[in-house]
Short mmCIF file of C-alpha atoms in Angstrom, two decimals:
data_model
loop_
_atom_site.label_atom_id
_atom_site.label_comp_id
_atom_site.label_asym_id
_atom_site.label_seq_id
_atom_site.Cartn_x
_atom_site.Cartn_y
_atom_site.Cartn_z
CA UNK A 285 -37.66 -37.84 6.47
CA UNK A 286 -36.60 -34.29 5.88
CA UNK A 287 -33.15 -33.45 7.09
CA UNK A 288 -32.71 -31.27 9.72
CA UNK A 289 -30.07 -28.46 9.33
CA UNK A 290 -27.97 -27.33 12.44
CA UNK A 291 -28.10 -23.56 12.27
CA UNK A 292 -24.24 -22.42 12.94
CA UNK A 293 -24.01 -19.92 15.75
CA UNK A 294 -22.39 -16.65 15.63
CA UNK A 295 -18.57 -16.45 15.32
CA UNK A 296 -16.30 -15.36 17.94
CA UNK A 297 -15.40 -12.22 15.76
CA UNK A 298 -19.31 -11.67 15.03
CA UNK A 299 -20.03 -11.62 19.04
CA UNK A 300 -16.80 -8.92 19.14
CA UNK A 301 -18.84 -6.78 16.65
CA UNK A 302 -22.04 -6.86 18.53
CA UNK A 303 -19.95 -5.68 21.64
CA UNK A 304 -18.31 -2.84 19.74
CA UNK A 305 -21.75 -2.30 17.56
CA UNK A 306 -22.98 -1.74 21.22
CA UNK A 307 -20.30 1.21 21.82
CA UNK A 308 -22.15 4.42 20.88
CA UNK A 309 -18.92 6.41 20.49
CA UNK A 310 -17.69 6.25 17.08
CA UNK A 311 -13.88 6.53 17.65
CA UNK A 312 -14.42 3.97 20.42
CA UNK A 313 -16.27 1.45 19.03
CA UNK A 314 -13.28 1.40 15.96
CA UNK A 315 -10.84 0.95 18.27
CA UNK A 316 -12.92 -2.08 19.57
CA UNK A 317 -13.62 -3.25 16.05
CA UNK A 318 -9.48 -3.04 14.93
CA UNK A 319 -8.71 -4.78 18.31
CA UNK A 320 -10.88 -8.03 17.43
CA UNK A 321 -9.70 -8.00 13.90
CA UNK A 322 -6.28 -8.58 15.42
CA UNK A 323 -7.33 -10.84 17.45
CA UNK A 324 -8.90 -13.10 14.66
CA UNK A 325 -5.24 -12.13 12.77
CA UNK A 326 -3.61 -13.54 15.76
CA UNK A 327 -5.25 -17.41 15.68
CA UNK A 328 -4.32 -19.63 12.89
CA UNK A 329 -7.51 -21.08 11.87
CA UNK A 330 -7.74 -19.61 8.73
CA UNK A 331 -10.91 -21.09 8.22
CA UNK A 332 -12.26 -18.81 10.93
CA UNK A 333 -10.68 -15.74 8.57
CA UNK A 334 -12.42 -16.95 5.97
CA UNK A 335 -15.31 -17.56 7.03
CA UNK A 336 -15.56 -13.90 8.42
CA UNK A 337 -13.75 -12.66 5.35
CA UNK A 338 -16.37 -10.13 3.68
CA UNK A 339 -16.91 -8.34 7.27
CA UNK A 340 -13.67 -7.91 8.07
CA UNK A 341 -13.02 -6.06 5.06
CA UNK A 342 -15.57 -4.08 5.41
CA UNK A 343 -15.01 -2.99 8.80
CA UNK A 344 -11.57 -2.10 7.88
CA UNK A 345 -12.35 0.06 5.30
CA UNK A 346 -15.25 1.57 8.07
CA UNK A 347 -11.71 2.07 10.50
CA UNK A 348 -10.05 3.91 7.75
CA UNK A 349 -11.83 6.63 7.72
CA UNK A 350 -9.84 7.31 11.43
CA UNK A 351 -7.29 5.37 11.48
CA UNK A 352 -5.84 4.58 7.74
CA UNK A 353 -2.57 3.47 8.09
CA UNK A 354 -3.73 1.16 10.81
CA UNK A 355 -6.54 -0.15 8.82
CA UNK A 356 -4.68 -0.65 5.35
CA UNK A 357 -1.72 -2.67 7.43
CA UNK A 358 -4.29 -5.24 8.80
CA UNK A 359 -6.54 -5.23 5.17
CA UNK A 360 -2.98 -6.66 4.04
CA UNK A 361 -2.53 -9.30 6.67
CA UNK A 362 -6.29 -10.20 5.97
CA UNK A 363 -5.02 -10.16 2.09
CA UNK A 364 -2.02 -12.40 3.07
CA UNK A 365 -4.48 -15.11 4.61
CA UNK A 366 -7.12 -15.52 2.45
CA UNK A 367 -6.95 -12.89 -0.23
CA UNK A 368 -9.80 -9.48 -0.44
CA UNK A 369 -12.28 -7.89 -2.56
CA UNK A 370 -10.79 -5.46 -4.87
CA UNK A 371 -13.09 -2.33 -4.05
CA UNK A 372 -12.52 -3.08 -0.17
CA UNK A 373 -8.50 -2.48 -1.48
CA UNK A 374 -10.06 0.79 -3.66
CA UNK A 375 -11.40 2.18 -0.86
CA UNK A 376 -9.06 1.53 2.01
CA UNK A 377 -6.41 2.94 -0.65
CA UNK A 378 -8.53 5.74 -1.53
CA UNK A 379 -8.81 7.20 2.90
CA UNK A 380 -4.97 6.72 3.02
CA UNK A 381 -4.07 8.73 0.06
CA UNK A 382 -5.55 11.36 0.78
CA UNK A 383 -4.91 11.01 4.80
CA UNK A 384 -1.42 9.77 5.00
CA UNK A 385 0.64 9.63 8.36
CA UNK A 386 3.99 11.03 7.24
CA UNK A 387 5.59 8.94 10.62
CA UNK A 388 3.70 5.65 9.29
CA UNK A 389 4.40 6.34 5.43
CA UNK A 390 7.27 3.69 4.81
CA UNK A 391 5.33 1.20 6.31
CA UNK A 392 1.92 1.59 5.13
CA UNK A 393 3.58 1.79 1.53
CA UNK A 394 4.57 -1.22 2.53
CA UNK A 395 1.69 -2.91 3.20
CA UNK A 396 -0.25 -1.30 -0.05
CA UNK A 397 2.62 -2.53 -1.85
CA UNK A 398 1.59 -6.14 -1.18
CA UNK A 399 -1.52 -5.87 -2.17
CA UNK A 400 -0.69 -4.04 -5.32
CA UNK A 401 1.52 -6.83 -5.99
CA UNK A 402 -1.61 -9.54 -5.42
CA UNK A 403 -3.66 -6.83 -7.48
CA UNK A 404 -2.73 -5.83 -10.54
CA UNK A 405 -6.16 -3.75 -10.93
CA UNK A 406 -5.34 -1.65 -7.76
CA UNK A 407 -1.68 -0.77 -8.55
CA UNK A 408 -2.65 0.82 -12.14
CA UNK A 409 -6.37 2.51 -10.13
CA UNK A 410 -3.84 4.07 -7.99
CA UNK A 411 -1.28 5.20 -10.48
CA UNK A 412 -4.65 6.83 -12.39
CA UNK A 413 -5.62 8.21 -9.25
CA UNK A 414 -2.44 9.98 -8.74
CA UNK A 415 -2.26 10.85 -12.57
CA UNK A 416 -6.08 12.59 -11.67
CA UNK A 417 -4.52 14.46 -8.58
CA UNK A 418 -7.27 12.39 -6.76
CA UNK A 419 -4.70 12.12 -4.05
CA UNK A 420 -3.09 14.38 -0.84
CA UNK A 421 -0.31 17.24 -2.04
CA UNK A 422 1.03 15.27 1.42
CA UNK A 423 0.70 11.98 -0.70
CA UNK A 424 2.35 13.21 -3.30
CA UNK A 425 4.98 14.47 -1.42
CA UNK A 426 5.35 11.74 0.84
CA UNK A 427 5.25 8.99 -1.72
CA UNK A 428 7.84 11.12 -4.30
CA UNK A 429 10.36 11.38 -0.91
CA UNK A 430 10.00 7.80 0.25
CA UNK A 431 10.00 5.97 -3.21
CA UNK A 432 12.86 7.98 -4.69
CA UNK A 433 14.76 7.30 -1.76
CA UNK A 434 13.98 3.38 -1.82
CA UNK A 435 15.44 3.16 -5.04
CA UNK A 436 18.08 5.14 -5.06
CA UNK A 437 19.01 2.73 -2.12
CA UNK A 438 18.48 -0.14 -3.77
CA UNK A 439 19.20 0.57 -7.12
CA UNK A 440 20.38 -2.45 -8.72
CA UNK A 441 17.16 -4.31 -7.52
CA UNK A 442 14.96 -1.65 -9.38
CA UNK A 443 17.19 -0.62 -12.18
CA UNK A 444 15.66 -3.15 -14.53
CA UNK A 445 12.42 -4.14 -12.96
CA UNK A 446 9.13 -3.92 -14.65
CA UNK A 447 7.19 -0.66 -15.30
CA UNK A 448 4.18 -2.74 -13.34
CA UNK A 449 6.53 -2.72 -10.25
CA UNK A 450 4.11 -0.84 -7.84
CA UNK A 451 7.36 1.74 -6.82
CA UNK A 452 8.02 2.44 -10.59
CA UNK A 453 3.91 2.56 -11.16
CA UNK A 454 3.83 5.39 -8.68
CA UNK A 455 7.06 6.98 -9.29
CA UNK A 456 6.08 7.38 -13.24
CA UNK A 457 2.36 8.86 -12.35
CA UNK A 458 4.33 11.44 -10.29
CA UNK A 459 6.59 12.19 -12.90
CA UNK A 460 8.76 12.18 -14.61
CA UNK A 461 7.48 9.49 -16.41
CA UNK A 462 10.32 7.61 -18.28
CA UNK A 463 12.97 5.44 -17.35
CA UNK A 464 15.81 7.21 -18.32
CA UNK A 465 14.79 10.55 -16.60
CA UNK A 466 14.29 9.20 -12.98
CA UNK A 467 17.50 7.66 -13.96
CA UNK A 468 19.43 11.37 -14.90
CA UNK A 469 17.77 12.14 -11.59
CA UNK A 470 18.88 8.96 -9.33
CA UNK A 471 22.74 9.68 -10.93
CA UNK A 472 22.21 13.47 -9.71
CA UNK A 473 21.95 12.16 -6.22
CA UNK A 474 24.63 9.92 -6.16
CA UNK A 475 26.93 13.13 -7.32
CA UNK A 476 25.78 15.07 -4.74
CA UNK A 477 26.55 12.45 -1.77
CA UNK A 478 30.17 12.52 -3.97
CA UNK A 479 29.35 8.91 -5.20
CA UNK A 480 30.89 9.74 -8.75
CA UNK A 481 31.47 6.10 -9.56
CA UNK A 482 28.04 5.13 -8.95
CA UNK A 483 26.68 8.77 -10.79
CA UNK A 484 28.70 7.69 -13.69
CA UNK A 485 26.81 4.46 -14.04
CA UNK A 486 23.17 5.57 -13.82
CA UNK A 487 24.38 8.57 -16.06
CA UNK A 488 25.32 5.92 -18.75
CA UNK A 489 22.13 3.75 -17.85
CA UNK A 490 20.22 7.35 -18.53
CA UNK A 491 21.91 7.68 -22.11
CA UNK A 492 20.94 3.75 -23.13
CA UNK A 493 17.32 4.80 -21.83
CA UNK A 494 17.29 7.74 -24.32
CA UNK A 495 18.79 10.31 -21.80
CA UNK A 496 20.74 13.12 -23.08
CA UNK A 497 22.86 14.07 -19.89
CA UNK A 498 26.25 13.19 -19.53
CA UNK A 499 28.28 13.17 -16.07
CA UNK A 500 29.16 15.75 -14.67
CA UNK A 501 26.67 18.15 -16.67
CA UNK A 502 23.66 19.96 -15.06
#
C-alpha cells in the first residue's frame, strides 16, 4: 500500500505574511512583516525559526530598504538562532551603509559586528566595500567617529587583537591603514584629554609598530 503523506499546514509566521502580503501600503505592510518576525524571535522553538529560516531573511532584507537599522538588528538575532545566508547579510549590510541612522549607529554596529564575527566573508566584503567608497560619506563618518572612539575606550582589549577583528577591518579600510598609525593617532587623543601617561604608552606602542612619532611631538 502506498503511504500516504500528511501535507504540513502553513506556519504561524507564513499566515502573518499572508495578512501583511494583504496590506497594500508598502510602509505598512513592513511594519506588519518586522512585527511577526519578532514575534517568531520572541518563542523559543527554534525549530519554528528554522523552519521559516530562508523567508525571514528575505523579508528582512525586503524591510531594509525602510527601516535598516531595524532590519539588520533582527537579521542578527535570526543569525544568533539558527545562523543566515551570506548574501541575505550582503544585502541587509549593503541598505545600512549607505542609509545609516546616526542615533542607531552604535547599536546597529553592534549587531553587524556579530555577524561579521560568524562571517568571515562579510567582514572583509564590507571592508572592500568601504575601500570602493561603495558606502554613505555619513557611513564613513559615522563608522570613523564611533569605532575610533570604541577603541580608544577600550584600548587594551584592541591593542593587540587581530587585523580580522571587524573594528580594526573597518578602521584600516578607512584609513589609515596600519597599526602603528591609528596608534600615533589613539596616543594624540589621550594628550589632548591631558592623559600623558596613557599618550606615552600608545606613543611607544606606535614606535614598536614602525611609528616615527615620539611624545609630545606633532
Amino acid at each position: 500500500m502506498r503511504k500516504v503523506v500528511k501535507q504540513r499546514g502553513p506556519s504561524v509566521f507564513e499566515q502573518a505574511m499572508r495578512a501583511a502580503d494583504a496590506e497594500p501600503d508598502f510602509e505598512t505592510r513592513i511594519r506588519l512583516v518586522l512585527t511577526a518576525i519578532r514575534e517568531l524571535l520572541g518563542r523559543d522553538d527554534d525549530a519554528e525559526l528554522a523552519r521559516d529560516r530562508r523567508p525571514v531573511q528575505e523579508r528582512l532584507v525586503e524591510a531594509a530598504r525602510i527601516a535598516p537599522d531595524t532590519a539588520l538588528r533582527l537579521l542578527c538575532d535570526v543569525a544568533d538562532r539558527c545562523g543566515i545566508e551570506t548574501e541575505a547579510g550582503r544585502q541587509a549590510l549593503t541598505v545600512w551603509t549607505r542609509e545609516p541612522v546616526a542615533a542607531e549607529f552604535a547599536r546597529t554596529w553592534f549587531a553587524a559586528e556579530c555577524l561579521i564575527e560568524d562571517n568571515a566573508e562579510l567582514g572583509v566584503w564590507l571592508a572592500n566595500s568601504v575601500r570602493a567608497d561603495a558606502v554613505s560619506a555619513e557611513f564613513r563618518q559615522l563608522a570613523r567617529g564611533h569605532l575610533t572612539g570604541l577603541v580608544d575606550r577600550h584600548f587594551e582589549r584592541y591593542q593587540f587583537s587581530g587585523s580580522s577583528v571587524p573594528v580594526w577591518q573597518v578602521l584600516y579600510a578607512l584609513g589609515p591603514a596600519s597599526r602603528s598609525e591609528w596608534f600615533l593617532r589613539l596616543a594624540e587623543l589621550a594628550e589632548e584629554r591631558g592623559d600623558t601617561g596613557e599618550a606615552a604608552r600608545r606613543y611607544e606602542l606606535a614606535q614598536r609598530f614602525g611609528g616615527a612619532r615620539t611624545p609630545g611631538k606633532r
